[in-house]
PDB file of N, CA and C in Angstrom:
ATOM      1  N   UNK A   1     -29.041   8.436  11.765  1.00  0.00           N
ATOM      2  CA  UNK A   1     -28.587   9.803  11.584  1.00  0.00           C
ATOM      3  C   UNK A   1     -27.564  10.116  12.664  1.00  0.00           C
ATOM      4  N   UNK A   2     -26.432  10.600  12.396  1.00  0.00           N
ATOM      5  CA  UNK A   2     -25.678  11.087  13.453  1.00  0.00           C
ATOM      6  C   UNK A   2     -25.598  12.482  13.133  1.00  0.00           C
ATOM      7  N   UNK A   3     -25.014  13.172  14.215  1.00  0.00           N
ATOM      8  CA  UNK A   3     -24.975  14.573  14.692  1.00  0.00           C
ATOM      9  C   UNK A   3     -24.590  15.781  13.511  1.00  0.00           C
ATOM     10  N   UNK A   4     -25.287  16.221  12.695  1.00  0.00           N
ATOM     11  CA  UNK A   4     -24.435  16.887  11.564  1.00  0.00           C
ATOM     12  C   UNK A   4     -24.283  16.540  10.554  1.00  0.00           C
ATOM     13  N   UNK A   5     -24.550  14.896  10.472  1.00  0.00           N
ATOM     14  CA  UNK A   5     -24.617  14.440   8.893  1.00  0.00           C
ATOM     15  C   UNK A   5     -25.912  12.828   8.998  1.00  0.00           C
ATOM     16  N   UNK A   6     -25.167  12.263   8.201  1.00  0.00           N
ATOM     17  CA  UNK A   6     -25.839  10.977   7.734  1.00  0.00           C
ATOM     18  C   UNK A   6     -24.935   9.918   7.851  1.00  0.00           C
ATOM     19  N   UNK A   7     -25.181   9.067   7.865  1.00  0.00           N
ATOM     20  CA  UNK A   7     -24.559   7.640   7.978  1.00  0.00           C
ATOM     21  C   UNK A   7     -25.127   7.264   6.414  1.00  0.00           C
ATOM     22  N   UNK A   8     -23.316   7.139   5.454  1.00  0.00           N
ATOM     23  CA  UNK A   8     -23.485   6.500   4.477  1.00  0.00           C
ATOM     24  C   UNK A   8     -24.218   5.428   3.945  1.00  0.00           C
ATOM     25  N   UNK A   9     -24.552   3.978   5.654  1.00  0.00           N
ATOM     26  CA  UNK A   9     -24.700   3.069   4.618  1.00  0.00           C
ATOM     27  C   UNK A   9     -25.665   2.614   6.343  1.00  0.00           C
ATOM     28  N   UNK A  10     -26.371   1.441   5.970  1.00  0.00           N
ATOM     29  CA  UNK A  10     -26.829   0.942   7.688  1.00  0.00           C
ATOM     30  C   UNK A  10     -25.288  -0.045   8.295  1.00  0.00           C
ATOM     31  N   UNK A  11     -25.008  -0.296   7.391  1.00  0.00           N
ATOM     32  CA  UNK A  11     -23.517  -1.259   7.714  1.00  0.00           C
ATOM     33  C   UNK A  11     -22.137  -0.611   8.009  1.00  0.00           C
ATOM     34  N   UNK A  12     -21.699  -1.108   9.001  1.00  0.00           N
ATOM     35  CA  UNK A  12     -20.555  -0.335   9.111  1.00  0.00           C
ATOM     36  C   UNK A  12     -19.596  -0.616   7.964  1.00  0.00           C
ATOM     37  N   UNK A  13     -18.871   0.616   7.778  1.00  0.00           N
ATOM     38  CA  UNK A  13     -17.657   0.565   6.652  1.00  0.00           C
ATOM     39  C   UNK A  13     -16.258  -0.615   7.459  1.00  0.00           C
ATOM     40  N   UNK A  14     -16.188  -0.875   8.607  1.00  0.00           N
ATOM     41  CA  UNK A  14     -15.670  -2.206   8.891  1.00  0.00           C
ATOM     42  C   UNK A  14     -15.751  -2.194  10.493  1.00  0.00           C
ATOM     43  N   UNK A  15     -14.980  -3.396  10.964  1.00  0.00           N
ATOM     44  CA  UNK A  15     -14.944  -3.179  12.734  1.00  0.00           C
ATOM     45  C   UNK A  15     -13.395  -4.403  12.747  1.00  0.00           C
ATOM     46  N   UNK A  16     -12.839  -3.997  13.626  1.00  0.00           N
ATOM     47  CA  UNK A  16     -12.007  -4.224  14.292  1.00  0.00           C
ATOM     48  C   UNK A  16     -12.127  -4.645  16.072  1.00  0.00           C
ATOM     49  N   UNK A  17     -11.702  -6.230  16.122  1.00  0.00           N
ATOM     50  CA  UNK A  17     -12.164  -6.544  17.400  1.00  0.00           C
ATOM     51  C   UNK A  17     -11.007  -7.953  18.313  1.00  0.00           C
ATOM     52  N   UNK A  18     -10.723  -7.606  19.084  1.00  0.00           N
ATOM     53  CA  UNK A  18      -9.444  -8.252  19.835  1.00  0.00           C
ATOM     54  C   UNK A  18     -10.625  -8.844  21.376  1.00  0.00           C
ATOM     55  N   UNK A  19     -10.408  -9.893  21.006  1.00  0.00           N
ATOM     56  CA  UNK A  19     -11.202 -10.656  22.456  1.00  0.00           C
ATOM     57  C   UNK A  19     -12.506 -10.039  22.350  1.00  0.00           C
ATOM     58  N   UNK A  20     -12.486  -9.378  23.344  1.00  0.00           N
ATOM     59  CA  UNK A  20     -14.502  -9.239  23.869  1.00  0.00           C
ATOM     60  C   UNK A  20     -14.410  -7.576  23.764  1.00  0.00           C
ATOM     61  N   UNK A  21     -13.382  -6.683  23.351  1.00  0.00           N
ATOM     62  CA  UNK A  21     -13.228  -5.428  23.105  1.00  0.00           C
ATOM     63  C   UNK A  21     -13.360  -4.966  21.417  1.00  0.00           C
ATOM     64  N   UNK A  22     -14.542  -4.594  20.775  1.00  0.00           N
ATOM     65  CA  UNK A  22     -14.769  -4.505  19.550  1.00  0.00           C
ATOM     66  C   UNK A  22     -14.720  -2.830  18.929  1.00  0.00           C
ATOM     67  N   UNK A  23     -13.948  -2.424  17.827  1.00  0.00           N
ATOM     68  CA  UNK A  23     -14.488  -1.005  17.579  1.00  0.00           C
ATOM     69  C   UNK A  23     -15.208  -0.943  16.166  1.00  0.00           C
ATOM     70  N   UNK A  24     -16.306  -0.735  16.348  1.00  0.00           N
ATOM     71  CA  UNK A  24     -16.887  -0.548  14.663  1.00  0.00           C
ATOM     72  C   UNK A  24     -16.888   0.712  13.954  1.00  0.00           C
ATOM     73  N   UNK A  25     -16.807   0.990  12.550  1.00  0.00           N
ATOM     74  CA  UNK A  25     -16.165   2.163  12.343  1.00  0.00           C
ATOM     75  C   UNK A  25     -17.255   2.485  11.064  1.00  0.00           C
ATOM     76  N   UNK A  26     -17.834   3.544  11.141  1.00  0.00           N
ATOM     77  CA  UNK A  26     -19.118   4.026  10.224  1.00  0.00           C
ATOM     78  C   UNK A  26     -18.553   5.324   9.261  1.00  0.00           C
ATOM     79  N   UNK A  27     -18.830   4.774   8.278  1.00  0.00           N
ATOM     80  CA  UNK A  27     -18.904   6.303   7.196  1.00  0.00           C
ATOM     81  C   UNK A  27     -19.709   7.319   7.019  1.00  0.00           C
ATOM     82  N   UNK A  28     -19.948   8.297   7.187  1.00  0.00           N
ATOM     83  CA  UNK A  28     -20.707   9.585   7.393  1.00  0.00           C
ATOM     84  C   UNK A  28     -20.122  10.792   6.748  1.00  0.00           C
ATOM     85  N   UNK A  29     -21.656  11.241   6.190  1.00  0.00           N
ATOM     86  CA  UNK A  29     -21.469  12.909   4.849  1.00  0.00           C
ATOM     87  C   UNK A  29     -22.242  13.423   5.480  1.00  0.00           C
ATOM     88  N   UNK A  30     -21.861  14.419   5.462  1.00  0.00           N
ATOM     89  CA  UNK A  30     -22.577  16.491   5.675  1.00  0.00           C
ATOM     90  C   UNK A  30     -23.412  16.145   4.408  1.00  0.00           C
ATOM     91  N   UNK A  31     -24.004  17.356   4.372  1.00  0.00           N
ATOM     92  CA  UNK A  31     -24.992  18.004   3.789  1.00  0.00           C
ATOM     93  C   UNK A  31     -24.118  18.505   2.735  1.00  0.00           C
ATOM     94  N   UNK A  32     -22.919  18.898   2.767  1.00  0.00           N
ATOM     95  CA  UNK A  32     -22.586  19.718   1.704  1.00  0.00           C
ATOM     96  C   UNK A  32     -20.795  18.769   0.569  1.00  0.00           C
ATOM     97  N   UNK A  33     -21.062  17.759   1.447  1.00  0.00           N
ATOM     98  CA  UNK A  33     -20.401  16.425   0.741  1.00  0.00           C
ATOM     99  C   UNK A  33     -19.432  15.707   1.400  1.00  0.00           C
ATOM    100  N   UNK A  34     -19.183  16.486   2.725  1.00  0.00           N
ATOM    101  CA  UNK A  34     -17.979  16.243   3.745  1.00  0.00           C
ATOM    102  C   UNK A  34     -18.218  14.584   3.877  1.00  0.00           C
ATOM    103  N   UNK A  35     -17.236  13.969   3.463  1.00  0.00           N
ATOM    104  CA  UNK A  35     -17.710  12.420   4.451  1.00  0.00           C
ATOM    105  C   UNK A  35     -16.281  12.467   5.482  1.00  0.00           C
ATOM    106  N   UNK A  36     -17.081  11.815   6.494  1.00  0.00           N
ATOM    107  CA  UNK A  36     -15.865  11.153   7.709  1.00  0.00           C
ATOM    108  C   UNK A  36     -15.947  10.025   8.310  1.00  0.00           C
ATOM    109  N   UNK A  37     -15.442   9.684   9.026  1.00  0.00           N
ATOM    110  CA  UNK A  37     -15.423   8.068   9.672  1.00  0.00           C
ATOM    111  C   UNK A  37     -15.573   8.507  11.484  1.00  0.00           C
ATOM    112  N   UNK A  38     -16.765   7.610  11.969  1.00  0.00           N
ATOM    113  CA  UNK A  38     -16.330   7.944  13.557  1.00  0.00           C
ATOM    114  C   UNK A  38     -16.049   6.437  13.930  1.00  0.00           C
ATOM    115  N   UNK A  39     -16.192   6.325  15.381  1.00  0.00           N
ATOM    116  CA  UNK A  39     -15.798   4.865  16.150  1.00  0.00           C
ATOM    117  C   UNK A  39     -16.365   4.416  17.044  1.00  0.00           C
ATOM    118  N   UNK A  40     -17.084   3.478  17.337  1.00  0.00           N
ATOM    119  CA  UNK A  40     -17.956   3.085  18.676  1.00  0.00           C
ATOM    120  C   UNK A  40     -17.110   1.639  19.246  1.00  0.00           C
ATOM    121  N   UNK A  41     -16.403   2.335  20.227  1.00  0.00           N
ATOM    122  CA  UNK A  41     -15.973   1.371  21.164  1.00  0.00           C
ATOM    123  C   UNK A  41     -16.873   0.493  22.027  1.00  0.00           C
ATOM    124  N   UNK A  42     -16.685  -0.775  22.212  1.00  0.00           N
ATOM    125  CA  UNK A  42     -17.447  -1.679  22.756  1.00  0.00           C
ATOM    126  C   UNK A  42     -17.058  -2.403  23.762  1.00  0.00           C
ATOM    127  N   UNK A  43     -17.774  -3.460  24.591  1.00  0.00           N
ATOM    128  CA  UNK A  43     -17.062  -4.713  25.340  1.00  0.00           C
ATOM    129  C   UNK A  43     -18.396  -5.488  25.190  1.00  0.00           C
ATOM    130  N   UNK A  44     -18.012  -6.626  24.945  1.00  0.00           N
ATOM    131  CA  UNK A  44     -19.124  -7.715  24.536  1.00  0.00           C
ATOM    132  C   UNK A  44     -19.314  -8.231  26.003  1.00  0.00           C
ATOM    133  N   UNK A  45     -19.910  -8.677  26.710  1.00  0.00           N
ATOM    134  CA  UNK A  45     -19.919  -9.574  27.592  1.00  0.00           C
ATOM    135  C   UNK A  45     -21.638 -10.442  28.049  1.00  0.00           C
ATOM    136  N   UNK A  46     -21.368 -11.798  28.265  1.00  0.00           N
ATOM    137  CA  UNK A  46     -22.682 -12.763  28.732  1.00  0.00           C
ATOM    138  C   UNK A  46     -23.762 -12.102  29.706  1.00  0.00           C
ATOM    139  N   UNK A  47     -24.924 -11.718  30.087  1.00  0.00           N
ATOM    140  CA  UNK A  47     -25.657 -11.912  30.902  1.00  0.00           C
ATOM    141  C   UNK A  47     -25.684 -12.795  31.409  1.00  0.00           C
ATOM    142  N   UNK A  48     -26.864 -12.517  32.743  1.00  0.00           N
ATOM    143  CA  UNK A  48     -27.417 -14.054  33.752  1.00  0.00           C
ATOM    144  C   UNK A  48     -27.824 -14.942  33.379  1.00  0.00           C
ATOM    145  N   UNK A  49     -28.305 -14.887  31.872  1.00  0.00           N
ATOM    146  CA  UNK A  49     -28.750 -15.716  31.404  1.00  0.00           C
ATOM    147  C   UNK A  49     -28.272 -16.341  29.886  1.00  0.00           C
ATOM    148  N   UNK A  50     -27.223 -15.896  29.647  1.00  0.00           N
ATOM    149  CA  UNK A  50     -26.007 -16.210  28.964  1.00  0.00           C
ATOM    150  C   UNK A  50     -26.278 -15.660  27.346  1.00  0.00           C
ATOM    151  N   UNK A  51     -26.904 -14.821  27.581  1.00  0.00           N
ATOM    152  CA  UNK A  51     -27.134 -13.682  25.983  1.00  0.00           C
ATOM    153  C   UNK A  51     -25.966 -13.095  26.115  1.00  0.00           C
ATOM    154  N   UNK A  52     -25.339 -12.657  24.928  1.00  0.00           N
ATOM    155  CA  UNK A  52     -24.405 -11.650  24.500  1.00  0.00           C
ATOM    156  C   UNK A  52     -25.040 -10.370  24.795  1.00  0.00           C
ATOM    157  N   UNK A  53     -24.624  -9.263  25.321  1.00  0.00           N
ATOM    158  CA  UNK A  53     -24.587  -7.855  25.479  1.00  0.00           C
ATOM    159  C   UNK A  53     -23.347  -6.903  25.500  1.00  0.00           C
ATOM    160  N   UNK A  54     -23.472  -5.912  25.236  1.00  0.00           N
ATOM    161  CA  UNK A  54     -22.467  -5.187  24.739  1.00  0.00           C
ATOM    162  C   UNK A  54     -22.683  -3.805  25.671  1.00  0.00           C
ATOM    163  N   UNK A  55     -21.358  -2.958  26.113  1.00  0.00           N
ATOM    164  CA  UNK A  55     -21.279  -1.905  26.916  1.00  0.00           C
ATOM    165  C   UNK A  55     -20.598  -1.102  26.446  1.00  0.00           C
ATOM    166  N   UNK A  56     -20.365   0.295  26.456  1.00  0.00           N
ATOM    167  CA  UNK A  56     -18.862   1.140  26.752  1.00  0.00           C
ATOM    168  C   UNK A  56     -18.538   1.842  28.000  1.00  0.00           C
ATOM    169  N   UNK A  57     -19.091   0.793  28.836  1.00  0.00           N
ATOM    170  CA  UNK A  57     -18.041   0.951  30.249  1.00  0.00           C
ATOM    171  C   UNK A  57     -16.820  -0.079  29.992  1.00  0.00           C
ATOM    172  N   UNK A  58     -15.984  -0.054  30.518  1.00  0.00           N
ATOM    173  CA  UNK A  58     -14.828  -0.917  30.377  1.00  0.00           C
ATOM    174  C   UNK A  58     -14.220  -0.668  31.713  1.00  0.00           C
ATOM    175  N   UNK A  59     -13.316  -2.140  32.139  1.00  0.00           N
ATOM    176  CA  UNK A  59     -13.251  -2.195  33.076  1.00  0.00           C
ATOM    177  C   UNK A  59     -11.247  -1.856  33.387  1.00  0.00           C
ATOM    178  N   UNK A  60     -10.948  -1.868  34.379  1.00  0.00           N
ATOM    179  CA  UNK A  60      -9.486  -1.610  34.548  1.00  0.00           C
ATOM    180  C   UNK A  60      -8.845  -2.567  33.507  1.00  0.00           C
ATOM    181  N   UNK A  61      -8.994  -3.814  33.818  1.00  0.00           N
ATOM    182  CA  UNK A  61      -8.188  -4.512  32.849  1.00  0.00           C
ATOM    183  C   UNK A  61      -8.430  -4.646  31.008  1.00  0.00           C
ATOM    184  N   UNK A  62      -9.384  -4.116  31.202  1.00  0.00           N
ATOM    185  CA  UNK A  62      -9.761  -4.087  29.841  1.00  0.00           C
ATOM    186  C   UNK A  62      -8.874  -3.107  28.974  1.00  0.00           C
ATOM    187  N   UNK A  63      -8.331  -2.152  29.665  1.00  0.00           N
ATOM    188  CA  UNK A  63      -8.030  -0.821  29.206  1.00  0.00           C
ATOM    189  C   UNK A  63      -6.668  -0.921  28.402  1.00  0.00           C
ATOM    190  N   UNK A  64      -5.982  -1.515  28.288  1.00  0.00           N
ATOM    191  CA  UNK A  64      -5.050  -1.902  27.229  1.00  0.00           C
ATOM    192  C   UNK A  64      -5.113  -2.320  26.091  1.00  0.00           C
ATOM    193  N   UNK A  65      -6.265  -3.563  26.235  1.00  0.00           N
ATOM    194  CA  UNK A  65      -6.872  -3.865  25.226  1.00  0.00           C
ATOM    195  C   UNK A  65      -7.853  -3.035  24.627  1.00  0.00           C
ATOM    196  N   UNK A  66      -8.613  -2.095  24.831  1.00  0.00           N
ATOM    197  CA  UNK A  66      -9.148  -0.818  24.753  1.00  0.00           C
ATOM    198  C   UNK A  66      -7.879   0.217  24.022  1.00  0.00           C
ATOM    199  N   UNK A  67      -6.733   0.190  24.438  1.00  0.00           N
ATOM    200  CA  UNK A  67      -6.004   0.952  23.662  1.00  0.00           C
ATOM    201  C   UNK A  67      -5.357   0.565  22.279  1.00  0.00           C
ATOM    202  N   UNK A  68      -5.016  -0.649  22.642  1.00  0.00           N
ATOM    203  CA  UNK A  68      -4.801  -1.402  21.273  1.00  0.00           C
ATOM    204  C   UNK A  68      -6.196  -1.653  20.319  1.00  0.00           C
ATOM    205  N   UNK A  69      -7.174  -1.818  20.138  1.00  0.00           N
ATOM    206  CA  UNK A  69      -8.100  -2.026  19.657  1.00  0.00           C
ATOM    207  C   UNK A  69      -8.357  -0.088  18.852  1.00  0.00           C
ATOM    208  N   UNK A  70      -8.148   0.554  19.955  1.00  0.00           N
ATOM    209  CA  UNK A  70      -8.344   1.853  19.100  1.00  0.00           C
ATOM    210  C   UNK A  70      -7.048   2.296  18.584  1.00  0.00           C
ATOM    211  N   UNK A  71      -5.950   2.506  18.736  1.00  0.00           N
ATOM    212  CA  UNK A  71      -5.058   1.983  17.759  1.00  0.00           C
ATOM    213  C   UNK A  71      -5.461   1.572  16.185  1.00  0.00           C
ATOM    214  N   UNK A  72      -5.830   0.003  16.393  1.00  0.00           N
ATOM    215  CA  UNK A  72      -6.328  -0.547  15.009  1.00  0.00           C
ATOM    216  C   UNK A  72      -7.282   0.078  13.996  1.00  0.00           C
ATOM    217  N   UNK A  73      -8.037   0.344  14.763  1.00  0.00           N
ATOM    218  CA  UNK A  73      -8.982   1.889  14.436  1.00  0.00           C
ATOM    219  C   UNK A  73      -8.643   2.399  13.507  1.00  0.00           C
ATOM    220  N   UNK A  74      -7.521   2.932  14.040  1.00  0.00           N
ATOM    221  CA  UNK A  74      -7.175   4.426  13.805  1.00  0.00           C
ATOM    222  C   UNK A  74      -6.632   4.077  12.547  1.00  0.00           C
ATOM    223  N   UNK A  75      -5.564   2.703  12.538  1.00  0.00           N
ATOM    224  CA  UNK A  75      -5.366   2.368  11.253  1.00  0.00           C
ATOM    225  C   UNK A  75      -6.102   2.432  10.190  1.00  0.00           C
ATOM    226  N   UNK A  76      -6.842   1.416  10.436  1.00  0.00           N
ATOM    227  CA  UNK A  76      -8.229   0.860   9.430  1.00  0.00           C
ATOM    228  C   UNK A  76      -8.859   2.188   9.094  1.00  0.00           C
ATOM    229  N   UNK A  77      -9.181   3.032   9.793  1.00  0.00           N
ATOM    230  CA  UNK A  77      -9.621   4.794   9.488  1.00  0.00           C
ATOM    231  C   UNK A  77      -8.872   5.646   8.255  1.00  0.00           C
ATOM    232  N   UNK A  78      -7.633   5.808   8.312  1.00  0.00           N
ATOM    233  CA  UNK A  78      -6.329   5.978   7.676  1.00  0.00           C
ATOM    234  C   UNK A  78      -6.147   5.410   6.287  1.00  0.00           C
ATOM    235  N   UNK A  79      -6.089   3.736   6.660  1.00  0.00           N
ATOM    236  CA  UNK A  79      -6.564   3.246   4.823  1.00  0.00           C
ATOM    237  C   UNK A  79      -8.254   3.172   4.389  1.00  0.00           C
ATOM    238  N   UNK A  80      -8.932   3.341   5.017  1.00  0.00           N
ATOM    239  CA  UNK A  80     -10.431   3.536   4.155  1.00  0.00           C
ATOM    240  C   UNK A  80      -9.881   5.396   3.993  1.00  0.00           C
ATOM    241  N   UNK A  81      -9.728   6.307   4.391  1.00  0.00           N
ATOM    242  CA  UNK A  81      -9.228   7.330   3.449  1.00  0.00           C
ATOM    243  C   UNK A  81      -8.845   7.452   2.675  1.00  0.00           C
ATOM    244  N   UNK A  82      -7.605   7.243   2.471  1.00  0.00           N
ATOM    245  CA  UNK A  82      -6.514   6.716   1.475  1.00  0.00           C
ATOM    246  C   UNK A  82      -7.239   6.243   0.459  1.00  0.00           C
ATOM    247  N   UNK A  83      -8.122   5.536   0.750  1.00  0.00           N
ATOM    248  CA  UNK A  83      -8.295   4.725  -0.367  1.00  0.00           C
ATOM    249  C   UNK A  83      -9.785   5.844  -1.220  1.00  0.00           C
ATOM    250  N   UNK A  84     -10.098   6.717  -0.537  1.00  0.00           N
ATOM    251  CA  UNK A  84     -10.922   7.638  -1.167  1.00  0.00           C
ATOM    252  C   UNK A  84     -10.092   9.407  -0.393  1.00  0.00           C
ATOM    253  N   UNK A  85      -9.346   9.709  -1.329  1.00  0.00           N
ATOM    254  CA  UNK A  85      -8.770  10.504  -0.803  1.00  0.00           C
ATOM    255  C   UNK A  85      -9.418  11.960  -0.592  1.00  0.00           C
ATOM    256  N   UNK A  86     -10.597  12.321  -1.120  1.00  0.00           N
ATOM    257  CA  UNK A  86     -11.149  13.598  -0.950  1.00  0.00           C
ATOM    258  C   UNK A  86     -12.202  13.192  -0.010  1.00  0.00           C
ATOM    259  N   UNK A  87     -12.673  11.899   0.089  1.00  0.00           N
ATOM    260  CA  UNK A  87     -13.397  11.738   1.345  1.00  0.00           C
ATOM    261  C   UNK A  87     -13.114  12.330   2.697  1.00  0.00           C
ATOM    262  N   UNK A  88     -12.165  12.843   3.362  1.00  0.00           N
ATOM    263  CA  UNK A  88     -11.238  13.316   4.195  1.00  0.00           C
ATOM    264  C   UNK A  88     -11.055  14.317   4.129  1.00  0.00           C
ATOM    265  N   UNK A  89     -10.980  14.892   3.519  1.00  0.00           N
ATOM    266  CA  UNK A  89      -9.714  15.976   3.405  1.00  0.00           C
ATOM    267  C   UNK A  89     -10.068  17.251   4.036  1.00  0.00           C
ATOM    268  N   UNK A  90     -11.242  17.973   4.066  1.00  0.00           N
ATOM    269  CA  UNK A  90     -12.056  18.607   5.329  1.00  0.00           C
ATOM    270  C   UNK A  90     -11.613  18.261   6.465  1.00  0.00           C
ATOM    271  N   UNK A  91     -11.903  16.941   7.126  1.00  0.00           N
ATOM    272  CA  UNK A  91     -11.882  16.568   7.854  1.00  0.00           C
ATOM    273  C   UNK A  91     -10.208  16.546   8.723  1.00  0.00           C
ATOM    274  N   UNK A  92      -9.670  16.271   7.971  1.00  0.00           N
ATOM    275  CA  UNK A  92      -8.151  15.915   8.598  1.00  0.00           C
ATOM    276  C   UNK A  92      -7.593  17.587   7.921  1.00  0.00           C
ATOM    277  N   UNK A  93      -7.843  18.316   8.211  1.00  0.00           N
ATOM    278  CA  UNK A  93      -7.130  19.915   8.007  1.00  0.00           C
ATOM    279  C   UNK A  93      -7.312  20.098   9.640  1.00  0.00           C
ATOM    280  N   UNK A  94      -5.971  20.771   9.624  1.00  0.00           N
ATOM    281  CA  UNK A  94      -5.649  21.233  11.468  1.00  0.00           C
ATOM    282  C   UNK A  94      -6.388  22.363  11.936  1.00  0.00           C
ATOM    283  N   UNK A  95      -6.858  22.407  12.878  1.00  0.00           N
ATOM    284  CA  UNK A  95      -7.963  23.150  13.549  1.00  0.00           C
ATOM    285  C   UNK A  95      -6.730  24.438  13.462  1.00  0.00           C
ATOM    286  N   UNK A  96      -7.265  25.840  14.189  1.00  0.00           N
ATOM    287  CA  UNK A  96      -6.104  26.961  14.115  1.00  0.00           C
ATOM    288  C   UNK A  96      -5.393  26.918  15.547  1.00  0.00           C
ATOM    289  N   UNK A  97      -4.111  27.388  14.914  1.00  0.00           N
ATOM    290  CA  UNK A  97      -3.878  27.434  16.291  1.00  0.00           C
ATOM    291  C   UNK A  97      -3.864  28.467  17.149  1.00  0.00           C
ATOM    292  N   UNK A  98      -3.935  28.384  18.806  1.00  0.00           N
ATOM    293  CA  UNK A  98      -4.074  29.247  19.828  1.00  0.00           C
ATOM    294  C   UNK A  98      -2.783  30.402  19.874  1.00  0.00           C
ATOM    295  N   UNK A  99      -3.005  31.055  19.689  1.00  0.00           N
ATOM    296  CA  UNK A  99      -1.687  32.508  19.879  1.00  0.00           C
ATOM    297  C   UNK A  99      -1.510  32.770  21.350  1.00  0.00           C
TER     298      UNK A  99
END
């Protein structure tokens, strides 16, 4: 369950991932039919004992690759809309503006 709605599916609707910096990207509906897409930024990295674990701290150098990776995102966000066009459309209307 996320904040306000539901998570469409247990699987993410896709992920996008450059080296050890991953973003997975989930589909989510309101109550009253709104669906939207959010993003969970990641960094994969080994333990002491050489398991995979995953963070969203990121480190200085990471942070480019952190920008490019959400970038891709943002793409991949953009055509899963597109490709259901009232899925969105709530969602991407401009907040008002400040006078």
């Amino acid at each position: 369950m996320t904040e306000g709605g539901a998570r469409v599916s247990d699987r993410p609707a896709a992920e996008v991932r450059l080296g050890r910096i991953k973003a997975v990207i989930w589909a989510n509906a309101g109550e009253d039919g709104e669906r939207w897409h959010t993003v969970q930024l990641t960094r994969l990295y080994r333990d002491e004992d050489g398991q995979w674990r995953s963070t969203h701290g990121f480190r200085r150098d990471d942070l480019l690759l952190v920008a490019k990776v959400a970038d891709l995102a943002h793409s991949k966000v953009c055509e899963l809309a597109a490709a259901n066009p009232a899925r969105e459309a709530a969602a991407e209307a401009e907040p008002p503006s400040e006078a």
